[in-house]
Amino acid sequence: MTTTPTHCLECNAPLSPAETQGLCARCLLRAGLATQRIDGSIGSAGARTLVAPPEFPFDFGSYRVLRLLGRGGMGAVYEAEDSASGRRIALKVLGHSLDSADSRKRFIREGRLAAAINHPNSVYVYGTEEIDDTPVITMELVPGGTLHDRVKAGGPMPVGEAVDAILQVIAGLEAAHTAGILHRDVKPSNCFIEPGGAVKVGDFGLSISTLSRGDSALTAAGSILGTPAFSAPEQLRGEALDVRADIYSVGVTLYYLLTGRAPFEGENLVALLATVLEKSAPSPRTFRPEIPEALARIILRCLAKQSGDRWKGYDELRRALRPFGTTAPTPATLALRFAAALIDAVVFVAVTLPVQLLMFGDLQGIMDGAAMESPRWLWYGVGVLLFEIAYFAVCEGRWGATPGKALVGLRVGGLDRQAPGMGRATLRALIYLVPTIVTVLFSLGAHAATAGVAWQFVGLIAYYLYPALLASTARRHNGYATVIDLLTKTRVIQRTAYEGREALAPSEEPVATTQAMRQVGPYHVLAPLSAEGGFFLGYDAKLLRRVWIREVPADTAPVAAGLSHAARPGRLRWLQGRRGDGESWDAYEAASGTPLTALLRAPQSWKSVRHWLLDLAAEFAAAMRDGSMPETLALDRIWITASGGAKLLDFPAPGSGAVPAPTESDGGGTPPLLEPAVFLNQIAISALEGRVATGEEARTGAVRVPVAVRARGFLHGLRAAVDFTALAGELSALVRQRPVITHARRLGLVAGCVIPTLLLGVFMAIGLMAYASWAQGNPDILRLRTALDIHERMAQGIFPRDVKPAIGLEPAETFIAGRFGPLVKNPEVWSAFYAVSTVPAEQRERAERIVNKFDPPPSADAMTAARAGLGGAIDADGELNIGKRFGEVSHGPDTALWIAMPFGGFIWTALFSVVAALFFRGGLLMRSLGIAVVRRDGSDASRWRLLWRAFVAWSWMPLGVFVAALLVPALKSPTAFGLVGAVVVCLVVYSAARCKRSLPDLLAGTWLVPR
């Protein structure tokens, strides 16, 4: 006859009527873990019969165990409920078969390492304790399952969704790495999904610490290797590890999410290990061809056998993966694309001009070849065209951007946002260069008689009509897609400007606790946090971390469920509390950082404040949903963490009394309660302006500091916000935009102003040198020009000194015909560019009429009489000299031209820029680069202020000339002038690249901000 036991067969504890298996709940729980497999993913481990699990739910210490969530290398994880607070937790219990002194140390060490990480993408550890002599770890419950469950249930994930998940995994692992922790067991089953979609990294059972945290990096050599299919080769070989080992596991995890399988598989453990150690991973496109090739390359780099061949860190990997996520890119405006095209044009000219000089000798040869359409020039045009096609095709196809696009922050991608590849990039280049292609083809087959007209016609289309035609389809709703984008199924987008928050603070060293220290619950008290008392910095000696302990009156109600369950970045985590038995306290996480009020002594940057507002807006949205909104909203209840986030407190922050908050009476002496949106506006005004703003200011005013134009619009409407979920969405978009004008963009602004002038000066200098060289070999053409100028003046009745008007034009025409007849009739002379430009067509026609009038040419006696008639206009060499008789410079190259011509070109450029600043509020280049000019209060600068700023900005060249005149007495030296100019340019560039505000902005009272 079978009898029902009344006491537990294991521990002899009395059994309840429901416990019919001979074991109490505690022993049954541990027995259920006794025969678990070390890793259920290795098929060769062998199936073992598990002891039947206990009947759920049952009580275990102060927890109500609800169900089994999963098993790991160190134990099993259950969903449980804290009987005191009602908070749902994940309860990890050390397996019975592993219960030894070393196993207990490793188990507690796992809790300590995980507790050192406090990040939204890492599972939070509340505490560790022993229940009935069984070590347990209480953790945040993430009820959405794991990434492994997601793939098993729904198959491989969409590319964007998978990358989004991995980016969150990277964020959690990066926080762990910053705290000095390597996970060593990254895999889909250790990545947990919240109901809202957030992914958290958990299970730090195999993690090791690179920092001293009070114990050694215990391992179970030869027994726990991690999961071989997801472990780096060096980890399986037992070698020293660094962050690149976890990056390998991240790559395998992404591989699994995209394909539903790991890159390496084996029939048994030995075969699997050999494959991981020896074979290269197949491309994920082998199993799923629609995966972008660029993404496959990123994954395969993660899976490189040698750690040195992998990504060096998480930030580098994040930047590579981000374009594959689901975050919508920002379309490139036509203004930015135009600016990129101008920069590419400058780069192209800078590359091709030396080649032209090498082929044609000098600028004269270039112009002569172009004017006469010589075969060498035409074939050079073909070569340049091919180079230009290759320039765009290779840069955009391989890297997604030409130098011009890269400088202004643009990139070309397919509809999948990846580099379009050589095929589509080449097609883009061919469409863009259609006018150039037509011009070159026409020039190769056109007759000289029609080439000039054809070139003019094609040039008109190329420079005016064709770009307008390409841009005709661009609309905001289609991402400003041009004809090129639509035909090639590509888009030009702005590179993400997201800047991560500051790195987490290093882990704090453990504290040596003593029995003499006061204890509150399980915590040791280290120091008071407030002068009033009742607020302490505590220490958890088991998890080796600091906590905040707040003693409250005995009649204080327990923390509300909404707050005790909250596990959000914008809210301080409640750990545990106690009411009764002479104790009344609550323990919270100790967030490193500072109270907001301590930062209000100086203005804070929009780069930081936008993250604070995002955290608080998201927290308000969540608190309104679960009813955990604090009763009081005040500046002294905002805590700014060391990682650049903001947390909302339900009590005054420790140390917040450093800057007293202003009070404003509503008539009864009590400050009126601020609405959440008004409170956010108060935070924005206070932080950005560096002062404590009153509630009344927050209700009626807005931020008055220079911020990005889009941010200004957002801030001006902040106090009227109603939907905080939508508000958080707007802030998320602002976080991805540039918060300030970077030094690179300011340098680009200066370069855009300086380079055209410099190029103009360079071209003029080359032209002058070429002209001087040509003039030395062709002095008669200059003399002919002088003689024709004198003839023209005489025809107008203006005669040289000592020349009697009664003699008429006859002596001058005789001199021209006799002196220059052969020159005028020689067609080869007039094939040179400089000859044509020196003697215009009208003067050549007059010279031909004069020469044809004398047939035969004038005799020697006639020439002598002509010279005598012209008298003083003839110099010692027997030539006409207009300079001596009319007080004018000659047409030959003069030192003054070396200065006057480049300076004149600069003046024209400056005038255009100043006018553009007046009519286009800052200038075309500023608008193209997405730069706006504002005043101190953030409002748009007036046109007159912009005009003054432009005037100051362009005054450096005249100032440089003035300095050159003072410092270089011999300005006749072009080299000296050039050196002074180079120094001035360097100073201007340095000012833009290094200073927070340039001299023009300081003098004009303006600030540059993003549009």
Short mmCIF file of C-alpha atoms in Angstrom, two decimals, residues 741 743 746 990-999 1001-1002 1006-1008:
data_model
loop_
_atom_site.label_atom_id
_atom_site.label_comp_id
_atom_site.label_asym_id
_atom_site.label_seq_id
_atom_site.Cartn_x
_atom_site.Cartn_y
_atom_site.Cartn_z
CA ILE A 741 27.89 74.16 -37.41
CA HIS A 743 34.42 73.25 -37.98
CA ARG A 746 32.71 76.40 -41.47
CA TYR A 990 42.54 79.07 -39.01
CA SER A 991 39.87 81.38 -37.64
CA ALA A 992 37.15 79.28 -39.27
CA ALA A 993 38.62 75.92 -38.34
CA ARG A 994 39.64 76.56 -34.74
CA CYS A 995 37.64 79.43 -33.26
CA LYS A 996 34.10 79.04 -31.97
CA ARG A 997 33.08 82.26 -33.69
CA SER A 998 34.82 83.96 -36.56
CA LEU A 999 35.90 87.60 -36.49
CA ASP A 1001 30.51 87.14 -36.46
CA LEU A 1002 32.10 88.77 -33.44
CA THR A 1006 25.87 87.13 -35.31
CA TRP A 1007 25.98 83.36 -34.84
CA LEU A 1008 26.06 80.61 -37.45
#
